[in-house]
PDB file of C-alpha atoms and ligand atoms in Angstrom:
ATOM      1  CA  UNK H  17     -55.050 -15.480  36.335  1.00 49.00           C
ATOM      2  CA  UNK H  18     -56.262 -11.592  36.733  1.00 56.00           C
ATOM      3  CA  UNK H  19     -58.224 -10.155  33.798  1.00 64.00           C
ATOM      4  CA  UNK H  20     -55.409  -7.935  33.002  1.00 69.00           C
ATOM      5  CA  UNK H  21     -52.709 -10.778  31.843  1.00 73.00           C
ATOM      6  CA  UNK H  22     -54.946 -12.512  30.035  1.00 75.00           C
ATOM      7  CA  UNK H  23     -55.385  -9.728  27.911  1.00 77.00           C
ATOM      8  CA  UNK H  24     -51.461  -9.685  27.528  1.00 79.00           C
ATOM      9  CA  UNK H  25     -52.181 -13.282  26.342  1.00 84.00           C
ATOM     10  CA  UNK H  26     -50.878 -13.755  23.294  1.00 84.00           C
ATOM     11  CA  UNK H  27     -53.204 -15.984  20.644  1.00 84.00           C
ATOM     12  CA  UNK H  28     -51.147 -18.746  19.439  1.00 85.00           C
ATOM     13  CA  UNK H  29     -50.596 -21.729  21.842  1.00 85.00           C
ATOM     14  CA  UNK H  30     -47.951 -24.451  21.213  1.00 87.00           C
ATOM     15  CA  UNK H  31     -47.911 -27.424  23.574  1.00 90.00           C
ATOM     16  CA  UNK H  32     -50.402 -25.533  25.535  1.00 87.00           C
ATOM     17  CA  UNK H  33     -47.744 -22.984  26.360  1.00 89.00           C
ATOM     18  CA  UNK H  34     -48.856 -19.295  25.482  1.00 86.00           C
ATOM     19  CA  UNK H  35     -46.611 -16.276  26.136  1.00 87.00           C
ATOM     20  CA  UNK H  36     -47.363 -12.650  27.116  1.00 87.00           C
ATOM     21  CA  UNK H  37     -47.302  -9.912  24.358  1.00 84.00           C
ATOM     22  CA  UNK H  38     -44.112  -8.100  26.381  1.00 85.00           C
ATOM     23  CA  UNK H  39     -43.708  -4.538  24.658  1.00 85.00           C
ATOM     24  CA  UNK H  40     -39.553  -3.944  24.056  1.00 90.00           C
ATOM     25  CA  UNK H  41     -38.729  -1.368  26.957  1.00 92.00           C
ATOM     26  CA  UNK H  42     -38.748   2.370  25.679  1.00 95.00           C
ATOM     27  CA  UNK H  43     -35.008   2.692  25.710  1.00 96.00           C
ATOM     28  CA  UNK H  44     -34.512  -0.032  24.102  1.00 96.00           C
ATOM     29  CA  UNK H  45     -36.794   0.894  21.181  1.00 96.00           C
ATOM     30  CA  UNK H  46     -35.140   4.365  21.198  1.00 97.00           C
ATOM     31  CA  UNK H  47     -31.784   2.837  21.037  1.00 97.00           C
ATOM     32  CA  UNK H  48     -32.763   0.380  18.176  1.00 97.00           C
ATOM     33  CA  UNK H  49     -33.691   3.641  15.848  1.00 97.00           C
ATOM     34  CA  UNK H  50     -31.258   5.767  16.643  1.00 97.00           C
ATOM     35  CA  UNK H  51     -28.946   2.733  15.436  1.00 96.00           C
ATOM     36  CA  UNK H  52     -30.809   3.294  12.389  1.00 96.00           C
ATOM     37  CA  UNK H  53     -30.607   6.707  12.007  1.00 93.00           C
ATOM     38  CA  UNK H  54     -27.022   6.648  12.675  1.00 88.00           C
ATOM     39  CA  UNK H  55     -25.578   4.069  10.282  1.00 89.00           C
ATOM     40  CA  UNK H  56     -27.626   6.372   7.670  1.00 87.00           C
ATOM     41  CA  UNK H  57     -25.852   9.079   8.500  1.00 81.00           C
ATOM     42  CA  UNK H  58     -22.898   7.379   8.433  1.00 79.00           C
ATOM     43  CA  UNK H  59     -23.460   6.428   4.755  1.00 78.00           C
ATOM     44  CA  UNK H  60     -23.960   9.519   3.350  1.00 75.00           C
ATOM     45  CA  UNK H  61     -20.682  10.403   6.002  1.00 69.00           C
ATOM     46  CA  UNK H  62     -21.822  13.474   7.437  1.00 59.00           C
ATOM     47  CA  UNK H  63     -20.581  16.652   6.989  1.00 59.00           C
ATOM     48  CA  UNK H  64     -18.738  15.184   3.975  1.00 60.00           C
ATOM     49  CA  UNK H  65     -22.373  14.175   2.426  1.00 60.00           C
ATOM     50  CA  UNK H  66     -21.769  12.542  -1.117  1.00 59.00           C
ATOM     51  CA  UNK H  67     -19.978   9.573  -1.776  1.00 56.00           C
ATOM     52  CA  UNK H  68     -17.988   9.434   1.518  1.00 56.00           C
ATOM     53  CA  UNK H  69     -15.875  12.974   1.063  1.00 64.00           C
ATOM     54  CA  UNK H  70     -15.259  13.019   4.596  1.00 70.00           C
ATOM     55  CA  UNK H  71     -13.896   9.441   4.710  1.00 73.00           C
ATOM     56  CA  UNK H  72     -11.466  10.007   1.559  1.00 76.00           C
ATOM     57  CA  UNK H  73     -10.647  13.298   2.888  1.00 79.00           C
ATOM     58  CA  UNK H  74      -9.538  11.490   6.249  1.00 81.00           C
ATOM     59  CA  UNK H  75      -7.527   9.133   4.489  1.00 84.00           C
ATOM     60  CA  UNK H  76      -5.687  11.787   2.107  1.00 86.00           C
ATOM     61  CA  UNK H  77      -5.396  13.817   5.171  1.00 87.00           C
ATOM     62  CA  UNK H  78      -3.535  10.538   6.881  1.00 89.00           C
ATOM     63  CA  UNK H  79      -1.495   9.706   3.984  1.00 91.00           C
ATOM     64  CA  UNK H  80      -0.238  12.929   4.035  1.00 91.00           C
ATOM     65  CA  UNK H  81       0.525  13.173   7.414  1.00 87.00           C
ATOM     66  CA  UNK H  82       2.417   9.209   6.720  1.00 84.00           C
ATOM     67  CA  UNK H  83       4.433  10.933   3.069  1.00 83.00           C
ATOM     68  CA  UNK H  84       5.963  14.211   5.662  1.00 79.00           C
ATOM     69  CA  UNK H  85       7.011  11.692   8.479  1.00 75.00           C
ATOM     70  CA  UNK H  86       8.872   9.420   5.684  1.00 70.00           C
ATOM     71  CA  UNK H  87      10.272  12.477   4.057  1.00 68.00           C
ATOM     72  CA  UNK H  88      11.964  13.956   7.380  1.00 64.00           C
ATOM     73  CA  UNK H  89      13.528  10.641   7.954  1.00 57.00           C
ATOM     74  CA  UNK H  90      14.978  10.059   4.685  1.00 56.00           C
ATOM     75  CA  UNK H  91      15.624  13.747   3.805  1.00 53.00           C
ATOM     76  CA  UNK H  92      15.882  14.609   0.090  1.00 54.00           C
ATOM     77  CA  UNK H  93      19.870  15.596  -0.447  1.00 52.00           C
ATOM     78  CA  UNK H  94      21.125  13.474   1.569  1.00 67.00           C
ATOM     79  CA  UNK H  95      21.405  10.734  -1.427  1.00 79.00           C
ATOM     80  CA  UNK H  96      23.728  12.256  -4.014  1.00 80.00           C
ATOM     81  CA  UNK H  97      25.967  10.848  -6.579  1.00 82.00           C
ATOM     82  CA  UNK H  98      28.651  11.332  -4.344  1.00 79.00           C
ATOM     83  CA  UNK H  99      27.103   9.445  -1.301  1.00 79.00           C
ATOM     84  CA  UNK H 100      25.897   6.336  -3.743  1.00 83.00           C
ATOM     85  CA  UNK H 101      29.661   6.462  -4.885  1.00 81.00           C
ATOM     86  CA  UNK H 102      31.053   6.396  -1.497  1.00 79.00           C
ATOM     87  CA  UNK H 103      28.979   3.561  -1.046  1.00 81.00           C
ATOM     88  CA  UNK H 104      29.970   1.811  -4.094  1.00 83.00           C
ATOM     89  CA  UNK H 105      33.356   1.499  -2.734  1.00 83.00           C
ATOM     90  CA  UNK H 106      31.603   0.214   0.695  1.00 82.00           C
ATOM     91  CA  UNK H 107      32.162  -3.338  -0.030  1.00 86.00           C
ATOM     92  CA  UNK H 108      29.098  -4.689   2.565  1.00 85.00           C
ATOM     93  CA  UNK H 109      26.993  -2.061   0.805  1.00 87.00           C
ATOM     94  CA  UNK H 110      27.718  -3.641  -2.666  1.00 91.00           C
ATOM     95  CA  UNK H 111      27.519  -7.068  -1.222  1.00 92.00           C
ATOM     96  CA  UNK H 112      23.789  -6.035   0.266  1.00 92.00           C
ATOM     97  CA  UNK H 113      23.307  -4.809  -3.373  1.00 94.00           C
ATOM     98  CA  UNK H 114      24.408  -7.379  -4.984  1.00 95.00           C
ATOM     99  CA  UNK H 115      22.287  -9.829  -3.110  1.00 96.00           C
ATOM    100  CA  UNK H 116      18.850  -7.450  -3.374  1.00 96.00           C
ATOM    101  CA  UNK H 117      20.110  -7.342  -7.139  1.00 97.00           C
ATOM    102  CA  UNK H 118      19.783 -11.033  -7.253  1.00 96.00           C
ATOM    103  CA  UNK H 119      16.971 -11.714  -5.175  1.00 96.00           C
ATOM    104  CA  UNK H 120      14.864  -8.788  -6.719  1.00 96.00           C
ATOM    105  CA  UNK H 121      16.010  -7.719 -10.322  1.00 97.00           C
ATOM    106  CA  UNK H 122      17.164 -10.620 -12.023  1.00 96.00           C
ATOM    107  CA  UNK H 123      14.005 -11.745 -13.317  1.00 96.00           C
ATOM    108  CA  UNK H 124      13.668  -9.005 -15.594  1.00 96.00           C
ATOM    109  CA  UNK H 125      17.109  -8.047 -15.995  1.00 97.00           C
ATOM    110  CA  UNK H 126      19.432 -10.689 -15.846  1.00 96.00           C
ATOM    111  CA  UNK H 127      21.344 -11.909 -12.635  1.00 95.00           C
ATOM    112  CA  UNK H 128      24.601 -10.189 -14.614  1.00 96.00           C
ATOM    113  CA  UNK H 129      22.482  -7.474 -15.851  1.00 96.00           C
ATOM    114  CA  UNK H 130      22.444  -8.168 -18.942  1.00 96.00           C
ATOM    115  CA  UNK H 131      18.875  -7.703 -19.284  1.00 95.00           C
ATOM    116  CA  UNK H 132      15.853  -9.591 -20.839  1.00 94.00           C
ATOM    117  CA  UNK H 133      12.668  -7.649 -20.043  1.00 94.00           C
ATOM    118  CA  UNK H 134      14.052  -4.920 -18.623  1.00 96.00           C
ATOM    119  CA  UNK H 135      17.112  -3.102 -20.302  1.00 96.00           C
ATOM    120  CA  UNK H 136      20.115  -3.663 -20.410  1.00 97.00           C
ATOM    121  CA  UNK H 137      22.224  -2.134 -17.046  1.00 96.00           C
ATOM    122  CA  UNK H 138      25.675  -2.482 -17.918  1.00 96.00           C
ATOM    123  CA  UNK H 139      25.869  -0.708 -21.223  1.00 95.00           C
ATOM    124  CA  UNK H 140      26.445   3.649 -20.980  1.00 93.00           C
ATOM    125  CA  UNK H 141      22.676   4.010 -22.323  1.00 95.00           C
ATOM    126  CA  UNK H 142      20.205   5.115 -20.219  1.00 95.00           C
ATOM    127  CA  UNK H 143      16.067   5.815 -20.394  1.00 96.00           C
ATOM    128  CA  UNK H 144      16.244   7.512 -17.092  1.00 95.00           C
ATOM    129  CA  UNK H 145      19.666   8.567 -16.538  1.00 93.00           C
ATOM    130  CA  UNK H 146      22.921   6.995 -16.094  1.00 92.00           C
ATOM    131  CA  UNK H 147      24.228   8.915 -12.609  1.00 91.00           C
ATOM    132  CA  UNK H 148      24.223   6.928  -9.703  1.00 90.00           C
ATOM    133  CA  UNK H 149      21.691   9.323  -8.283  1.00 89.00           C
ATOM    134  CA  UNK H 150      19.146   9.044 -11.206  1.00 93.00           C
ATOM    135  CA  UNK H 151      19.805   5.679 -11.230  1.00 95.00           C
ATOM    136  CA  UNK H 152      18.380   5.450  -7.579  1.00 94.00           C
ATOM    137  CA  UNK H 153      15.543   7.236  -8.235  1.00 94.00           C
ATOM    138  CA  UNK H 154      14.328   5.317 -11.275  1.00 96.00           C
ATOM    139  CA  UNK H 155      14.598   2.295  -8.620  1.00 96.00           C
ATOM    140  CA  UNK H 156      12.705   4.287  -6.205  1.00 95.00           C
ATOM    141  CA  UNK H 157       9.712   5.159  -8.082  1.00 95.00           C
ATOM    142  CA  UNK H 158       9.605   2.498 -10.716  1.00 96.00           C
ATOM    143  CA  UNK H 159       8.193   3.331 -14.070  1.00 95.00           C
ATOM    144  CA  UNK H 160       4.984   1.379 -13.655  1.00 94.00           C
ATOM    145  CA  UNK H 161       3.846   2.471 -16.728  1.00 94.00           C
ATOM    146  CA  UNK H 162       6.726   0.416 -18.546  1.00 95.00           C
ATOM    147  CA  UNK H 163       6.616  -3.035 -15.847  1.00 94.00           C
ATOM    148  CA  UNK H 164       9.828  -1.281 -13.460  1.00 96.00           C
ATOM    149  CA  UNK H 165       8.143  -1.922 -10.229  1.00 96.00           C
ATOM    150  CA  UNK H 166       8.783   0.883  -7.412  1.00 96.00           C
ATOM    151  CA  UNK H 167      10.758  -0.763  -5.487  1.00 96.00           C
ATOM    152  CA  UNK H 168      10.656   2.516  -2.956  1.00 94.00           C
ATOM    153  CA  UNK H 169       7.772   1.167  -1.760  1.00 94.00           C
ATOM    154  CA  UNK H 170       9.131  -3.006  -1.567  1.00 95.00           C
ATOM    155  CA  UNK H 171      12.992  -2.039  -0.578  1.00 94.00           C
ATOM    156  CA  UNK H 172      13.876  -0.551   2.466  1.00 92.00           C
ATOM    157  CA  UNK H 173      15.473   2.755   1.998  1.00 89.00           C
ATOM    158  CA  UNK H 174      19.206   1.333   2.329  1.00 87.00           C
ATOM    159  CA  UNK H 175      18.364  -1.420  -0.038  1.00 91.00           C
ATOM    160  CA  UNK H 176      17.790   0.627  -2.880  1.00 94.00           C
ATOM    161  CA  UNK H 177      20.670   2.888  -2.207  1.00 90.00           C
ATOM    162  CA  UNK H 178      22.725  -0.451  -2.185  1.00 91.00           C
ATOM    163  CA  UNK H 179      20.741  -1.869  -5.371  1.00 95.00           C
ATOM    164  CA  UNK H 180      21.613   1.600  -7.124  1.00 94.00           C
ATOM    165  CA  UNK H 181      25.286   2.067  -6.209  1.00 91.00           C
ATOM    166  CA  UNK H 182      26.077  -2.176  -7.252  1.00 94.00           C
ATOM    167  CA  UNK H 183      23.796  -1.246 -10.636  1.00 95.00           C
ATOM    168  CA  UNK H 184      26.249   1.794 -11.224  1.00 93.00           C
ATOM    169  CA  UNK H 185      29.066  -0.694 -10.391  1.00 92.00           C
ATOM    170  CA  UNK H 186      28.119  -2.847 -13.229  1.00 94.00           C
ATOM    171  CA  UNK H 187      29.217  -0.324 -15.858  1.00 92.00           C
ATOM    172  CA  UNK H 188      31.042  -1.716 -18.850  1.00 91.00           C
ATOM    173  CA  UNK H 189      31.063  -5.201 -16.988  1.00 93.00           C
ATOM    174  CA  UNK H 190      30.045  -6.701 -20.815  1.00 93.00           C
ATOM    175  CA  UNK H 191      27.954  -9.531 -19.925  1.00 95.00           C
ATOM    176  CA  UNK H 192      27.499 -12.242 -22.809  1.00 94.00           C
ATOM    177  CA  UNK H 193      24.668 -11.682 -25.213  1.00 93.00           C
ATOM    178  CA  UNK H 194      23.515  -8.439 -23.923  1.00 94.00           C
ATOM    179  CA  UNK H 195      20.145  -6.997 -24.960  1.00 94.00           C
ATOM    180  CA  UNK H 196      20.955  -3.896 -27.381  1.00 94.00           C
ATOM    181  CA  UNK H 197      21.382  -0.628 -25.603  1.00 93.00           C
ATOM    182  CA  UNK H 198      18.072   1.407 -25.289  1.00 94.00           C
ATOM    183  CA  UNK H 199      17.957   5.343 -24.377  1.00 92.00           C
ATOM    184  CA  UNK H 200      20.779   7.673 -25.000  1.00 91.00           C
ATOM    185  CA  UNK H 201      24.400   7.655 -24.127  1.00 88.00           C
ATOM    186  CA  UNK H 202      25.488   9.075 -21.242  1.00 81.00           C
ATOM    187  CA  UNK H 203      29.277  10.087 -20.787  1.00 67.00           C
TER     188      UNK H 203
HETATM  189  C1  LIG F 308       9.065  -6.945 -13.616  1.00 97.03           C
HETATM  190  C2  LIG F 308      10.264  -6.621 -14.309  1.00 97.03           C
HETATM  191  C3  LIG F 308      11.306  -5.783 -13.619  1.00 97.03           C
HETATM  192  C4  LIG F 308      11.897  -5.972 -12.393  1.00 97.03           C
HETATM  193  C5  LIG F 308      11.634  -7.092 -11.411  1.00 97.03           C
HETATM  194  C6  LIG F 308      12.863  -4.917 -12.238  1.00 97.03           C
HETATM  195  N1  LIG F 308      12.841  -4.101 -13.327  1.00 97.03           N
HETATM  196 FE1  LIG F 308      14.044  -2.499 -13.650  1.00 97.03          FE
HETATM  197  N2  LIG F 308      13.083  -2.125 -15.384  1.00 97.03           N
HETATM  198  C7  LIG F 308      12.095  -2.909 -15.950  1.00 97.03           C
HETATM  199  C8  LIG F 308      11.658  -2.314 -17.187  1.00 97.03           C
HETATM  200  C9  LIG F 308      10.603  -2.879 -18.110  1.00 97.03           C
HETATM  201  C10 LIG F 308      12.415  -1.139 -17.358  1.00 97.03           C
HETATM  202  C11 LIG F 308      12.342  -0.168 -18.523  1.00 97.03           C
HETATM  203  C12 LIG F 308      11.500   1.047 -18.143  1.00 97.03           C
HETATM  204  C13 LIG F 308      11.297   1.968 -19.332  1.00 97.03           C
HETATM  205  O1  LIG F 308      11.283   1.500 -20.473  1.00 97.03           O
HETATM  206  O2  LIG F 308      11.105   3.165 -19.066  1.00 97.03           O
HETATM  207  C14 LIG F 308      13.308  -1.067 -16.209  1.00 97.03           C
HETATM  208  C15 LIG F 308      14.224  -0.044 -16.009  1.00 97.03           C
HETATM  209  C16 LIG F 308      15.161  -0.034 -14.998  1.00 97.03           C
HETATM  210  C17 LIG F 308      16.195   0.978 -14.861  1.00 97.03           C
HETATM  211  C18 LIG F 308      16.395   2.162 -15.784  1.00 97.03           C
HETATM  212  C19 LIG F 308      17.190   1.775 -16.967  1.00 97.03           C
HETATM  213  C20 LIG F 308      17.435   2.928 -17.894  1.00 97.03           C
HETATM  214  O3  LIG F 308      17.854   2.662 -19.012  1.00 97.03           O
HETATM  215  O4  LIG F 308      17.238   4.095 -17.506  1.00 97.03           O
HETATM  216  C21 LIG F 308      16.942   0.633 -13.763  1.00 97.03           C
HETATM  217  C22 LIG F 308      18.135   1.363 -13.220  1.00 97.03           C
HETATM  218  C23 LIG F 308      16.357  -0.567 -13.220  1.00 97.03           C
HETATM  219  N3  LIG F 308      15.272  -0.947 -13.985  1.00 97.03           N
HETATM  220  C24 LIG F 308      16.818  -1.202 -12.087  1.00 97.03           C
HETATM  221  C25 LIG F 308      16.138  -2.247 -11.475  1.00 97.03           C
HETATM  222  C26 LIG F 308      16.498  -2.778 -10.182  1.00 97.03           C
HETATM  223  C27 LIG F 308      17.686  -2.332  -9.345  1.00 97.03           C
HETATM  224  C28 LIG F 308      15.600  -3.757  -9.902  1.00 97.03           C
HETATM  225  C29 LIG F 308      15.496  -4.591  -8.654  1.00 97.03           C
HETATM  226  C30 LIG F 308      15.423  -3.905  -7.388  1.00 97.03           C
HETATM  227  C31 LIG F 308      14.698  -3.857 -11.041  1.00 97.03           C
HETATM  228  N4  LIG F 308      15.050  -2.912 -11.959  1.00 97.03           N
HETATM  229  C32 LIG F 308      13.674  -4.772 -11.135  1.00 97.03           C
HETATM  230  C33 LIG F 308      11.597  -4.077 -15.435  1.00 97.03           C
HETATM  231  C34 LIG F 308      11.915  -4.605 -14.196  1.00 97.03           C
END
């Protein structure tokens, strides 16, 4: 053995079997670091530096891009009180509604409507509005605050048009035991 690989020799011995002290090649080593230096970087999310601004910015950025796209296919005006009524008398929409209604609402308000947790939707009084069109957005966007789930976000668009337009349908049906009207009347 030359001179110059035993001083590659590495102390330890096991079994007898020593190994040479191999140095990583350069670009390895290089590559190692700048791994390092990178996913640093990438914490602090360069050039949005503090707390990932560029990352959250990206993803408002993205959601915003998502909210246009949804609004251009399901254009605001198109959904009037007119429209949900024309639908009412659509007797597969009000089936479809009926059905969502049943699958989807009844827990909180009743499979008649009666309701329980949520109010009562067959009486004129209304928290959010009795027309077929505020009706349909108080589906829509919920009122979280209260327990009314957005069901915009669960429903596909024609589902809670249907939901709405059998809900306004169920005006003055005068289920048993109803709970007592909540909001204001609406004519
Ligand atoms: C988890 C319980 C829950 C479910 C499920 C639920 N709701 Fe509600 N809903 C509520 C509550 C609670 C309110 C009352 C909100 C308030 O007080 O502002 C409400 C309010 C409403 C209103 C407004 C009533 C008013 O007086 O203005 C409508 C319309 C309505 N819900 C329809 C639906 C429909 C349609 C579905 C099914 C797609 C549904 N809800 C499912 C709990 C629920």
């Amino acid at each position: 053995m030359a001179d110059q690989d035993n001083e590659r020799l590495l102390e330890h011995s096991y079994d007898g079997i020593q190994e040479y002290d191999n140095p990583m090649p350069r670009w390895w080593v290089i590559t190692f670091w700048a791994t390092i230096v990178f996913s640093i970087l990438y914490a602090l999310n360069v050039p949005g530096i503090g707390n990932g601004k560029g990352r959250i910015a990206d993803y408002n950025a993205d959601m915003a891009r998502a909210m246009a796209l949804r609004e251009k296919m399901e254009p605001a005006g198109v959904i009037t009180d007119s429209s949900l009524a024309l639908l009412a008398g659509d007797a597969a929409a009000l089936q479809l509604g009926k059905q969502v209604f049943e699958t989807n609402c009844a827990a909180c308000h009743r499979a008649d409507g009666g309701g329980q947790i949520g109010p009562n939707l067959t009486d004129d009084s209304w928290i959010h509005g009795g027309s077929p069109s505020a009706i349909r957005t108080t589906i829509n966007d919920g009122v979280l605050a209260k327990g009314m789930p957005e069901w915009g976000k669960i429903l596909k668009p024609d589902e809670v048009s249907a939901v709405a337009a059998y809900v306004a349908s169920l005006l003055g049906s005068n289920p048993p035991n109803p709970k007592a009207p909540e909001g204001t009347k609406t004519p």
